[in-house]
Coordinates of C-alpha atoms in Angstrom, one line a residue:
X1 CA -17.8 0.1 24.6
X2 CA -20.2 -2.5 24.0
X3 CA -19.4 -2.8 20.4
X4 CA -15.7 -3.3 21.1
X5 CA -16.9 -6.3 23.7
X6 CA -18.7 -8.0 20.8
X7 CA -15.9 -7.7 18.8
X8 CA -12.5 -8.1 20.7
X9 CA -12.3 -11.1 23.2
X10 CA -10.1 -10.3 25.7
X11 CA -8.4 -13.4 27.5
X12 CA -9.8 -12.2 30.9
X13 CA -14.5 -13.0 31.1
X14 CA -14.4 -10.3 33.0
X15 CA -16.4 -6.6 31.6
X16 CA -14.5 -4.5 29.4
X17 CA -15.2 -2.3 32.4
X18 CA -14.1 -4.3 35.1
X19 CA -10.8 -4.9 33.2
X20 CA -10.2 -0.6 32.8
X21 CA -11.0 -0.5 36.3
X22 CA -9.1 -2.6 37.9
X23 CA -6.1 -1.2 35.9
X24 CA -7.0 2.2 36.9
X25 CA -7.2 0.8 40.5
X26 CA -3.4 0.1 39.6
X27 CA -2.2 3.2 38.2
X28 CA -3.6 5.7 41.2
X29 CA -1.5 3.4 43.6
X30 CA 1.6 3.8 41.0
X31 CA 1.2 7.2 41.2
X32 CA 0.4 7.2 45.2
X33 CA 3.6 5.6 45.5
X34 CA 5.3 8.2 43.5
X35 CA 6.2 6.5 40.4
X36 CA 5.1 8.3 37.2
X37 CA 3.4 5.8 35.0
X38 CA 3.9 8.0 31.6
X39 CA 7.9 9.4 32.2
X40 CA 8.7 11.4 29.3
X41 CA 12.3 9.5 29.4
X42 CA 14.1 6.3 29.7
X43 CA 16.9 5.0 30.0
X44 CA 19.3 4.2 27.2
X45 CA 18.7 0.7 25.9
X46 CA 19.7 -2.1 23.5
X47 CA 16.9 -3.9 21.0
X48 CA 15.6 -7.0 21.9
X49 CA 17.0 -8.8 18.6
X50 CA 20.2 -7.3 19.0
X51 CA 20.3 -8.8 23.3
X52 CA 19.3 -12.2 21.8
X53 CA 22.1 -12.1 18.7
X54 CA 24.8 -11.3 21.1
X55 CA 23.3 -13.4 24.2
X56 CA 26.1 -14.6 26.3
X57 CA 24.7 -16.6 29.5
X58 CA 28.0 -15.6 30.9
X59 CA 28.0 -12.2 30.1
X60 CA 26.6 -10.8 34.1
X61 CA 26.8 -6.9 32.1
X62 CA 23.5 -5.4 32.8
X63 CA 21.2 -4.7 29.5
X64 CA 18.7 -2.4 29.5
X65 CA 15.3 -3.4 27.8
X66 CA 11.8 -1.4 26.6
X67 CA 8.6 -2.9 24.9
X68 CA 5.4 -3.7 25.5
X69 CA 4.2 -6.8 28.1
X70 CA 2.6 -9.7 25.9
X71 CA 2.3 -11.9 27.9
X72 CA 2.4 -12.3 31.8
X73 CA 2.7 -15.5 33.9
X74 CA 2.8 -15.4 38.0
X75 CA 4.0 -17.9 40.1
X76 CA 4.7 -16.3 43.8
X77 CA 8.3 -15.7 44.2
X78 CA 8.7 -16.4 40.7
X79 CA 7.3 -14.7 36.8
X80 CA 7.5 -14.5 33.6
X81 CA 6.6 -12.3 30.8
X82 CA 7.4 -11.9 27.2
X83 CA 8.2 -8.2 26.3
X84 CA 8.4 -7.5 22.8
X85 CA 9.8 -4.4 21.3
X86 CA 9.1 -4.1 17.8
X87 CA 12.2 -5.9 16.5
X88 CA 11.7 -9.0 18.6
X89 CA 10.5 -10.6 21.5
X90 CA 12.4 -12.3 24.7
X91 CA 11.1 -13.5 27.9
X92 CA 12.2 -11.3 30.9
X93 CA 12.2 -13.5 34.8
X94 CA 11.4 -11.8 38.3
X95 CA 13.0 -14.1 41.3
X96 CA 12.2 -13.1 44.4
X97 CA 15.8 -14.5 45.3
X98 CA 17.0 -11.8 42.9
X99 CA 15.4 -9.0 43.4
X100 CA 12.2 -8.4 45.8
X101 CA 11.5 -5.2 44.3
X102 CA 11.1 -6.2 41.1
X103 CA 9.1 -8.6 41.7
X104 CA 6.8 -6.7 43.6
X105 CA 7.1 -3.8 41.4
X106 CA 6.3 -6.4 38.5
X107 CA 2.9 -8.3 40.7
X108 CA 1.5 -4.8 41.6
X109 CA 1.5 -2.6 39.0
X110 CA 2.1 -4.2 35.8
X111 CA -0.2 -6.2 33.5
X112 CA -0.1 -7.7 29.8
X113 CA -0.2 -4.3 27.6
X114 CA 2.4 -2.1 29.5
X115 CA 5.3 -0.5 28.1
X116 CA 8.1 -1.1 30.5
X117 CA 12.0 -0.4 30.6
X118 CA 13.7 -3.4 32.6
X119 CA 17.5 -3.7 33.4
X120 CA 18.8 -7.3 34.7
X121 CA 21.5 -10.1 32.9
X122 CA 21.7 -12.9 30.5
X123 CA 19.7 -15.5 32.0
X124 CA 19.0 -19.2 30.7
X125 CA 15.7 -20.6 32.6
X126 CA 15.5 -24.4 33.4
X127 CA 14.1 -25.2 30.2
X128 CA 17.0 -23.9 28.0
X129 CA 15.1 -20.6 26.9
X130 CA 17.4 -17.6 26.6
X131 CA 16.1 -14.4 29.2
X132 CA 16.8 -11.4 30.9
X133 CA 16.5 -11.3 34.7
X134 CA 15.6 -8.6 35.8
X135 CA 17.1 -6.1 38.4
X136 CA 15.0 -3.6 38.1
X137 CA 11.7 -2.4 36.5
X138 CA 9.8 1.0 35.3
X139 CA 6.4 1.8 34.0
X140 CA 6.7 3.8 30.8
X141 CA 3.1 3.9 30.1
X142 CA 0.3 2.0 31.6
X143 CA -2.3 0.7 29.5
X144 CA -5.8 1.0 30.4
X145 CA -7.2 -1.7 28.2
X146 CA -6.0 -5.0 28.0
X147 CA -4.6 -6.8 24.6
X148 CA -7.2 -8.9 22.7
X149 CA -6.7 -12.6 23.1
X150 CA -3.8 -14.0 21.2
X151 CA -5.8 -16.5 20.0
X152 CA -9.1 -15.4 19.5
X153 CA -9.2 -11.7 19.7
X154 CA -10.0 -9.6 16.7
X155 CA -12.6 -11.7 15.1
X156 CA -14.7 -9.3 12.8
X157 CA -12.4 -8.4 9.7
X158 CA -14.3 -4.3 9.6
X159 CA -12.6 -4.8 13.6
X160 CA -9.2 -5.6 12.3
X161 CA -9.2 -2.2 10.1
X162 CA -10.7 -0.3 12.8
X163 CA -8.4 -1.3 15.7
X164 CA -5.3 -1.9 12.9
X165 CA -2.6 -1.1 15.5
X166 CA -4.2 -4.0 17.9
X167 CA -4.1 -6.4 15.2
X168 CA -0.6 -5.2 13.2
X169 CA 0.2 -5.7 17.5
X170 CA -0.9 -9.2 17.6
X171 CA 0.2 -10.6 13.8
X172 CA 3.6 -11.4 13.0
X173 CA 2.2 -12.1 9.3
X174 CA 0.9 -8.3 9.1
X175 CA 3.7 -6.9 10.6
X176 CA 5.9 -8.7 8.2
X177 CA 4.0 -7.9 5.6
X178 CA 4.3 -4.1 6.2
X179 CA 8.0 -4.3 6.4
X180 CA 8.1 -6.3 3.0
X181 CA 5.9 -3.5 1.5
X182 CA 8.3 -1.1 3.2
X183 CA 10.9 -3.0 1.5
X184 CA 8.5 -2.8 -2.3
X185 CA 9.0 0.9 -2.3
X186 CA 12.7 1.5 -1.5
X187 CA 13.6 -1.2 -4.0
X188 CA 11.8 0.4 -6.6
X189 CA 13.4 3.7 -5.3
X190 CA 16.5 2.5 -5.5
X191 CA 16.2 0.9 -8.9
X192 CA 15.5 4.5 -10.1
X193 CA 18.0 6.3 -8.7
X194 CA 20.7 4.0 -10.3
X195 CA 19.3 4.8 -13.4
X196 CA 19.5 8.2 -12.8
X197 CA 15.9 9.4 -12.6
X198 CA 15.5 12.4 -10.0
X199 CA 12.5 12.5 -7.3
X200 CA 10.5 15.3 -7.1
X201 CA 7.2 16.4 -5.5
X202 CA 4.4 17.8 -7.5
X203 CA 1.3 19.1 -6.5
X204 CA -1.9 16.9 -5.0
X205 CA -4.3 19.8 -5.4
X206 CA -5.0 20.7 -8.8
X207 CA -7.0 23.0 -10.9
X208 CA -8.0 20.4 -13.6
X209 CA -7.1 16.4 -12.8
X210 CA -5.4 15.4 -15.8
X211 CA -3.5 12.4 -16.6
X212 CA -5.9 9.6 -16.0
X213 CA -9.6 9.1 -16.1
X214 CA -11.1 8.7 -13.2
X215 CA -13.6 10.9 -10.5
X216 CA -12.2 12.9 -8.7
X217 CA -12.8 14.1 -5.0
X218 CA -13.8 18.1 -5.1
X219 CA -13.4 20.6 -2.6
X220 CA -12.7 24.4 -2.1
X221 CA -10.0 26.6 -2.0
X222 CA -10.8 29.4 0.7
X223 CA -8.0 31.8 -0.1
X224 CA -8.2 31.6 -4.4
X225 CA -11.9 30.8 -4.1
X226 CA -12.0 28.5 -6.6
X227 CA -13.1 24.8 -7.0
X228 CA -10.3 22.6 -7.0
X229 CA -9.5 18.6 -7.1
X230 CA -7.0 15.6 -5.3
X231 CA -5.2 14.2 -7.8
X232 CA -6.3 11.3 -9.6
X233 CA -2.3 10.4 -10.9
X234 CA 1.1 11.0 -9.2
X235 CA 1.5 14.1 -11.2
X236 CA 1.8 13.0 -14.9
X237 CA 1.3 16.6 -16.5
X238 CA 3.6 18.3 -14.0
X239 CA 7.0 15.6 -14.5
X240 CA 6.3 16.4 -18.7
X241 CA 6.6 20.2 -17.8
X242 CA 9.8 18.9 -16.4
X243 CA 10.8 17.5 -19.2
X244 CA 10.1 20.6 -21.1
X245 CA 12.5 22.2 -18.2
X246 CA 15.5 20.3 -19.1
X247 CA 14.9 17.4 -16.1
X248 CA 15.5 14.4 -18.5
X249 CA 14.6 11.5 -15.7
X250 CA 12.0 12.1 -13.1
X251 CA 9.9 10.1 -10.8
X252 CA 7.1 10.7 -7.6
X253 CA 6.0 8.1 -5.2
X254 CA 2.9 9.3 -3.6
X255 CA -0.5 9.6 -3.1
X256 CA -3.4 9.7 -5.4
X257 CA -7.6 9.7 -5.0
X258 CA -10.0 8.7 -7.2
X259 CA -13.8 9.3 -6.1
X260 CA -14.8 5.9 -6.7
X261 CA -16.1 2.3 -5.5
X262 CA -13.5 -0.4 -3.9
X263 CA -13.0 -3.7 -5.3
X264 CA -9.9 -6.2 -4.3
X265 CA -7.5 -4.1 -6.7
X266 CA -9.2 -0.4 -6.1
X267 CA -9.6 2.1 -3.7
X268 CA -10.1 5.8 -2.8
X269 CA -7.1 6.5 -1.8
X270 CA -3.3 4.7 -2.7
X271 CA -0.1 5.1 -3.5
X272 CA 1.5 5.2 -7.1
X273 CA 5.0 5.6 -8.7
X274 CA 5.2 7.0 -12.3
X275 CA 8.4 7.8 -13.8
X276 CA 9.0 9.7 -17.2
X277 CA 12.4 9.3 -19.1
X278 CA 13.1 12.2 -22.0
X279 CA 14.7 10.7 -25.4
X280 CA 13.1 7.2 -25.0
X281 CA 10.2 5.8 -26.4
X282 CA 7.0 3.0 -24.9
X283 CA 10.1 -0.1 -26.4
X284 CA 12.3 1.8 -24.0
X285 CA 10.2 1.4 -21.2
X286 CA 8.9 -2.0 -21.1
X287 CA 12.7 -2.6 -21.5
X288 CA 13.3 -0.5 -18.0
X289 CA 9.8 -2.1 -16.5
X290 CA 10.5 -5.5 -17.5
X291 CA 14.0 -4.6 -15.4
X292 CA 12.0 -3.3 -12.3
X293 CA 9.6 -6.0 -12.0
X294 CA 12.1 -8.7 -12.1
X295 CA 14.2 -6.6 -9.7
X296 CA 10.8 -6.3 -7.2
X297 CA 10.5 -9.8 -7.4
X298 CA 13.3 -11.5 -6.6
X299 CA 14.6 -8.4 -3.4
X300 CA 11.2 -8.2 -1.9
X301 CA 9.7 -11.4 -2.4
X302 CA 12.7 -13.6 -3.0
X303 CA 11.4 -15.5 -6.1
X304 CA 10.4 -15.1 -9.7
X305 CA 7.9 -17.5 -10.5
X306 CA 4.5 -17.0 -9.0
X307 CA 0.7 -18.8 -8.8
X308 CA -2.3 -16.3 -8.3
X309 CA -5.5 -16.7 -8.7
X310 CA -5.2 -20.0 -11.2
X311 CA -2.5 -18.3 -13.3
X312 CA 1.0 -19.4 -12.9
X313 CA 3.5 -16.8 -14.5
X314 CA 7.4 -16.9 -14.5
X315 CA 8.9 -12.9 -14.5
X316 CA 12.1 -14.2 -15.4
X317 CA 10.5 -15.9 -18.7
X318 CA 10.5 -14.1 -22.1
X319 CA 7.8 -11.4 -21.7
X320 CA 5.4 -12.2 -24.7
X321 CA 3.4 -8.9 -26.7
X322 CA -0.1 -9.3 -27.0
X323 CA -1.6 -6.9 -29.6
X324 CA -4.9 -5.4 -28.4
X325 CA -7.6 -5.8 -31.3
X326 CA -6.0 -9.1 -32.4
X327 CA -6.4 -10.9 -29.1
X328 CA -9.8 -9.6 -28.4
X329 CA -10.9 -11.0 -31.9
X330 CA -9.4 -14.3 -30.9
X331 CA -11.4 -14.7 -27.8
X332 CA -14.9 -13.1 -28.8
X333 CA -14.6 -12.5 -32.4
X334 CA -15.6 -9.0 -32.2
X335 CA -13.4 -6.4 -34.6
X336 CA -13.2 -3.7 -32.7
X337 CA -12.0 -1.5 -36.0
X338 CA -15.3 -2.4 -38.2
X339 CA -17.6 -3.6 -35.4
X340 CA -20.5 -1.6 -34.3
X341 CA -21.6 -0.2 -31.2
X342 CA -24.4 -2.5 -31.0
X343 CA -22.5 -5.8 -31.6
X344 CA -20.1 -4.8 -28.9
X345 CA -23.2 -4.6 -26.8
X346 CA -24.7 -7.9 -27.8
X347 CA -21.3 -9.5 -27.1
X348 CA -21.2 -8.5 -24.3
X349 CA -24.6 -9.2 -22.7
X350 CA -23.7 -12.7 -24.9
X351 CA -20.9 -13.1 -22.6
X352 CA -23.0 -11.6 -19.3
X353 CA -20.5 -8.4 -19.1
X354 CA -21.5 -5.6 -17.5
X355 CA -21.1 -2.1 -18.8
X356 CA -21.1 1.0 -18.2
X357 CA -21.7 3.8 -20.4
X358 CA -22.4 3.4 -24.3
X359 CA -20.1 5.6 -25.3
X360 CA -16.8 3.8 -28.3
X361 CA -14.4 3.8 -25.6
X362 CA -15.9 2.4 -23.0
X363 CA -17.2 -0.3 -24.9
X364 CA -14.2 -1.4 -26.2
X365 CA -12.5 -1.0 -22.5
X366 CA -15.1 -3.4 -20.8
X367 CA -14.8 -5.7 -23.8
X368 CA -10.7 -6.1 -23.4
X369 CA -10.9 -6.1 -19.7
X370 CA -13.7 -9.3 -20.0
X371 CA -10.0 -10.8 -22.5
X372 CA -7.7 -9.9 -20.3
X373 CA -8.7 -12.0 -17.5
X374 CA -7.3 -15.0 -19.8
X375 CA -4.1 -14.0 -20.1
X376 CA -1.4 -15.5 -17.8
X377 CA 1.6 -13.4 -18.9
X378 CA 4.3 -12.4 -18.0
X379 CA 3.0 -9.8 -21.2
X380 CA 2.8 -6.6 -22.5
X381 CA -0.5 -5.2 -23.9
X382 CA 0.8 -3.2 -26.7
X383 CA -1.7 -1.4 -29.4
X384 CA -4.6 0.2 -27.9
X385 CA -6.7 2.0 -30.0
X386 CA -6.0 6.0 -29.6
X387 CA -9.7 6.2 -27.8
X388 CA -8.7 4.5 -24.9
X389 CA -4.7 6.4 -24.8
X390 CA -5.5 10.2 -24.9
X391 CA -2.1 10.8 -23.7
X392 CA 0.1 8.6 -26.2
X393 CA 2.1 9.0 -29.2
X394 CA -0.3 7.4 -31.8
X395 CA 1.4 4.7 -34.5
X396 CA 2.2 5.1 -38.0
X397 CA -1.3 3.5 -38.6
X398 CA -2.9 6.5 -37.7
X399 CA -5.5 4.3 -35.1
X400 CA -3.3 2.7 -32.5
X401 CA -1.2 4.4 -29.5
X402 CA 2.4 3.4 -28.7
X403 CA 1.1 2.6 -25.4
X404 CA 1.9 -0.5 -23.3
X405 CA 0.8 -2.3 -20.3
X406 CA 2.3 -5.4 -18.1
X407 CA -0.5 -8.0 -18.3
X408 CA 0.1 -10.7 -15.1
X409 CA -2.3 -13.4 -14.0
X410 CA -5.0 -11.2 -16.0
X411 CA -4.6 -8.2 -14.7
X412 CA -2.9 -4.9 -16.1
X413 CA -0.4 -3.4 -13.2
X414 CA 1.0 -0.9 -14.6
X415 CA 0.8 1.8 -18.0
X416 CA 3.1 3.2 -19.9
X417 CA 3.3 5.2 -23.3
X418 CA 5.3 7.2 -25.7
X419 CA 3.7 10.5 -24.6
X420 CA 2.3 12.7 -27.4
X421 CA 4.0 16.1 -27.6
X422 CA 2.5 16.9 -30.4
X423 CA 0.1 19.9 -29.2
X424 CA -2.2 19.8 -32.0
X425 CA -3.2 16.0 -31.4
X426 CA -3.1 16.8 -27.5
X427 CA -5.3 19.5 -27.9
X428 CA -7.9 17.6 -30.4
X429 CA -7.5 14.6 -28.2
X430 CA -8.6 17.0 -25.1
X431 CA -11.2 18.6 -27.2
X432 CA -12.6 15.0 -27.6
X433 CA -11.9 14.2 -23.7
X434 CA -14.3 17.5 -22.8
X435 CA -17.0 16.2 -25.2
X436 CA -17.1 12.8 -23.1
X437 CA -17.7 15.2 -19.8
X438 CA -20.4 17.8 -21.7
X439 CA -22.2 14.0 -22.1
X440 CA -21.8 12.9 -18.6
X441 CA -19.0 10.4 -18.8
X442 CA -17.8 11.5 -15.3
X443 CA -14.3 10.0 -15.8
X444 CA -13.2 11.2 -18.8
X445 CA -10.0 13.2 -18.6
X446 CA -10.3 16.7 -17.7
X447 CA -8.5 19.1 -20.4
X448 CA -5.8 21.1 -19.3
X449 CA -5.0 23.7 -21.8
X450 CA -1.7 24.9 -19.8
X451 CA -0.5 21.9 -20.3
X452 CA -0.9 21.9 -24.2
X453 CA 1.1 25.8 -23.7
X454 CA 4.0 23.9 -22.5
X455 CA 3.8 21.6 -25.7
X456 CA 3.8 24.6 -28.1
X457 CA 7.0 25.5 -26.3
X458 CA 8.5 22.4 -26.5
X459 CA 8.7 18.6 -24.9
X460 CA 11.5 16.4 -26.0
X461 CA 10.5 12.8 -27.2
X462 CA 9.5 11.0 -23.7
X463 CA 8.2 7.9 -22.1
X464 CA 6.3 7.6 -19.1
X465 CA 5.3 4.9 -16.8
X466 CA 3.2 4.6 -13.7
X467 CA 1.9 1.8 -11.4
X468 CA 1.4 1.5 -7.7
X469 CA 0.8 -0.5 -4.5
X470 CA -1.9 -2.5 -6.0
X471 CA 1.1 -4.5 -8.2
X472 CA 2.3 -5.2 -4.3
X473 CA -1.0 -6.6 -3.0
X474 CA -1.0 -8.6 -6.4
X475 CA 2.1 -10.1 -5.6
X476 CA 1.2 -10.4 -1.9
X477 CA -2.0 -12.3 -3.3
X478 CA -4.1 -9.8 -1.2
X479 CA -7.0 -7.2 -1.6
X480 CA -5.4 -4.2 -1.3
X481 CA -7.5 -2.4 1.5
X482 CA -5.7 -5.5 3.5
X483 CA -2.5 -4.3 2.6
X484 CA -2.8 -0.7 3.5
X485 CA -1.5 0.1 6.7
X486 CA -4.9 2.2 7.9
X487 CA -7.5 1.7 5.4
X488 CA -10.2 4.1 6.2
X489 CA -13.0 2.5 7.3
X490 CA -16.9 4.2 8.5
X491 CA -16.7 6.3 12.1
X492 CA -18.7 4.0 15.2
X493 CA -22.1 5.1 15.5
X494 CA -22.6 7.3 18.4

């Protein structure tokens, strides 16, 4: 309790514990006086933004109103309080003159926090503002701690996470943010279904974690006793089976994990889309993605043209391709088809990059990913060399995948591929993958020899796609953690 004191100021100087008390003083006379203070029912009711959109001062109908006290202002025979509802807030008056019993009801038992239902009319107070005066009041459910200061409550930003329902409570911004995001996922839900794809659900514990390459969190299955994994992708192997089933379009929102550290674009735990279209190819894709992005722009965020983080990039421009080995030559002068291992390395402590792992394909990762920060976009990364693409179709030239990736203020958000149905490359491509594991590369892709089964019986030509939330913090110019409705943050010490 005393960490919560440090942390949340409370408009009242009085304890944390003189606060509870007081209002549990107020709640055993509620209850003395036979009123329950947590009814399981209420009253049928309008929304507060609908009452304000149809507010007649004329209009002596009663309205019934619920929400949450935000305010609360005393004057006598005469209060005010703001009650706000979720969709909106209005102020709600107590005259004595009106209605004694409210008004007492209102001075006795009720204090900033409490859910209430109130009935009463239009009313318009001396100062123009649009109200309800209220007839009558009822306690839905007392609270026993009061709301943080509007002002200058929730002041420690590992507070904000941990009480995220006090501070999504108290910030229009962060509830309007949630609703846009909200808004991120049914656009792009919508956008699919138009062009036909089908949802489907796929499996979040698996035997092997294919499709991406990443750590994975472990744990046990009791009743097969065996070892199995969370996801690390939104079910990439299981939506090509589908393919192979005669599904042409499919696509999953949901959750993946990924055993790994945060940064302002990564975490544990997040949500991802990926889509896979049969009979198209990685040009068909960045067609449809190009499409989508747009689309996500200008319905959730009602523009095209955006500035992050020094970059300024138009969605509705031409979206330029930016070939892989060429555009890492152009800013380093490293060849990544003839250069050695070494050089890479000496670049890159040249250029004070970090790396991790010596192995070809990590080296050449960290080495794009020190380019890519350059590139404004709106782009597509197209080329990658077939180390760095185990899962896609490789080029004519025998050393390039027919992979691509949207490249936006220096930052990939999104990957996409001709998949290789091929199951002899898939299978020496997963033969390589558990060679990178045998030498401790803990996120290279785990094999999954089922899945190259399937390919001996057949996928059709496919491209696949997949991206997630972190394109929506991007856009909202956010870490991501922040956008998350209830990032998981450390239990309080004991």
């Amino acid at each position: 309790r005393l960490l919560c004191f440090c942390v949340i100021i409370y408009p009242n100087m009085a304890s944390i514990d003189e606060l509870k008390q007081e209002r549990l003083d107020k709640l055993n006379a509620l209850e003395k006086s036979a009123s329950s203070a947590y009814p399981a029912k209420n009253n049928n009711y309008i929304f507060i933004d609908q009452f304000l959109a149809d507010f007649n001062a004329e209009n002596k109908t009663e309205f019934t109103l619920v929400g949450r006290i935000m305010t609360k202002r005393s004057f006598g025979a005469l209060a005010f309080a703001k009650l706000f509802d979720g969709t909106s807030t209005t102020q709600i008056v107590f005259e004595e003159a009106h209605s004694k019993e409210a008004v007492n009801f209102f001075e006795q038992f009720v204090d900033s926090g409490d859910f209430v239902e109130v009935i009463g009319v239009s009313y318009v107070t001396k100062k123009g503002e649009n109200s309800l005066l209220v007839n009558e009041i009822k306690m839905l459910s007392k609270a026993l701690l009061p709301l943080p200061d509007k002002w200058e409550g929730l002041q420690d930003e590992e507070m904000k996470m941990r009480y995220r329902y006090l501070d999504i409570l108290t910030s229009d911004d962060l509830r309007d943010m949630l609703i846009k995001k909200a808004k991120f996922w049914q656009v792009v839900r919508n956008f699919l279904n138009e062009n036909k794809f089908l949802e489907v659900e796929t499996p979040t514990i698996e035997t092997t974690t294919g499709g991406a390459e990443a750590r994975p969190f472990k744990t046990y299955h009791n009743d097969f006793a065996i070892d199995v994994y969370m996801r690390i992708c939104v079910g990439e192997l299981w939506q090509k089976r589908l393919m192979a089933a005669g599904i042409p379009r499919t696509y999953e929102i949901g959750r993946a994990y990924r055993n790994e550290g945060s940064s302002p674009e990564h975490l544990q735990e997040f949500t991802n889309c990926e889509f896979y279209m049969a009979y198209a190819d990685y040009k068909d894709g960045m067609k449809l993605v190009q499409d989508l992005y747009r689309k996500i722009a200008s319905e959730v965020f009602g523009k095209t043209k955006f500035e992050i983080r020094g970059h300024t990039f138009d969605l509705a421009d031409e979206w330029t391709e930016v070939d892989y080995a060429d555009e890492i030559k152009k800013q380093t002068g490293i060849d990544i088809w003839s250069a050695s291992d070494d050089e890479i390395k000496d670049k890159l402590e040249e250029l004070h990059v970090k790396y991790d792992g010596e192995n070809r394909e990590r080296l050449t990762d960290t080495i794009w990913k020190y380019c890519r920060k350059n590139i404004s976009g709106p782009a597509f990364l197209i080329n990658h060399p077939l180390l760095v693409a185990p899962l896609a179709k490789p080029n004519t030239d025998g050393r390039t995948a027919q992979q691509f990736q949207p490249i936006l203020a220096g930052s990939e958000v999104g990957r996409g591929y001709s998949e290789l149905n091929d199951p002899r490359l898939q299978r020496a491509n997963f033969e390589q993958q558990q060679k990178l594991l045998d030498a401790g590369d803990e996120e290279a892709m785990m094999p999954d020899w089922e899945f190259v089964e399937m390919l001996e019986h057949g996928m059709p030509p496919t491209c696949g796609f997949g991206f997630g939330e972190r394109l929506f913090a991007f856009l909202m110019e956010k870490p991501i953690r922040e956008t998350q409705t209830f990032p998981l943050v450390k239990p309080k010490e004991s």
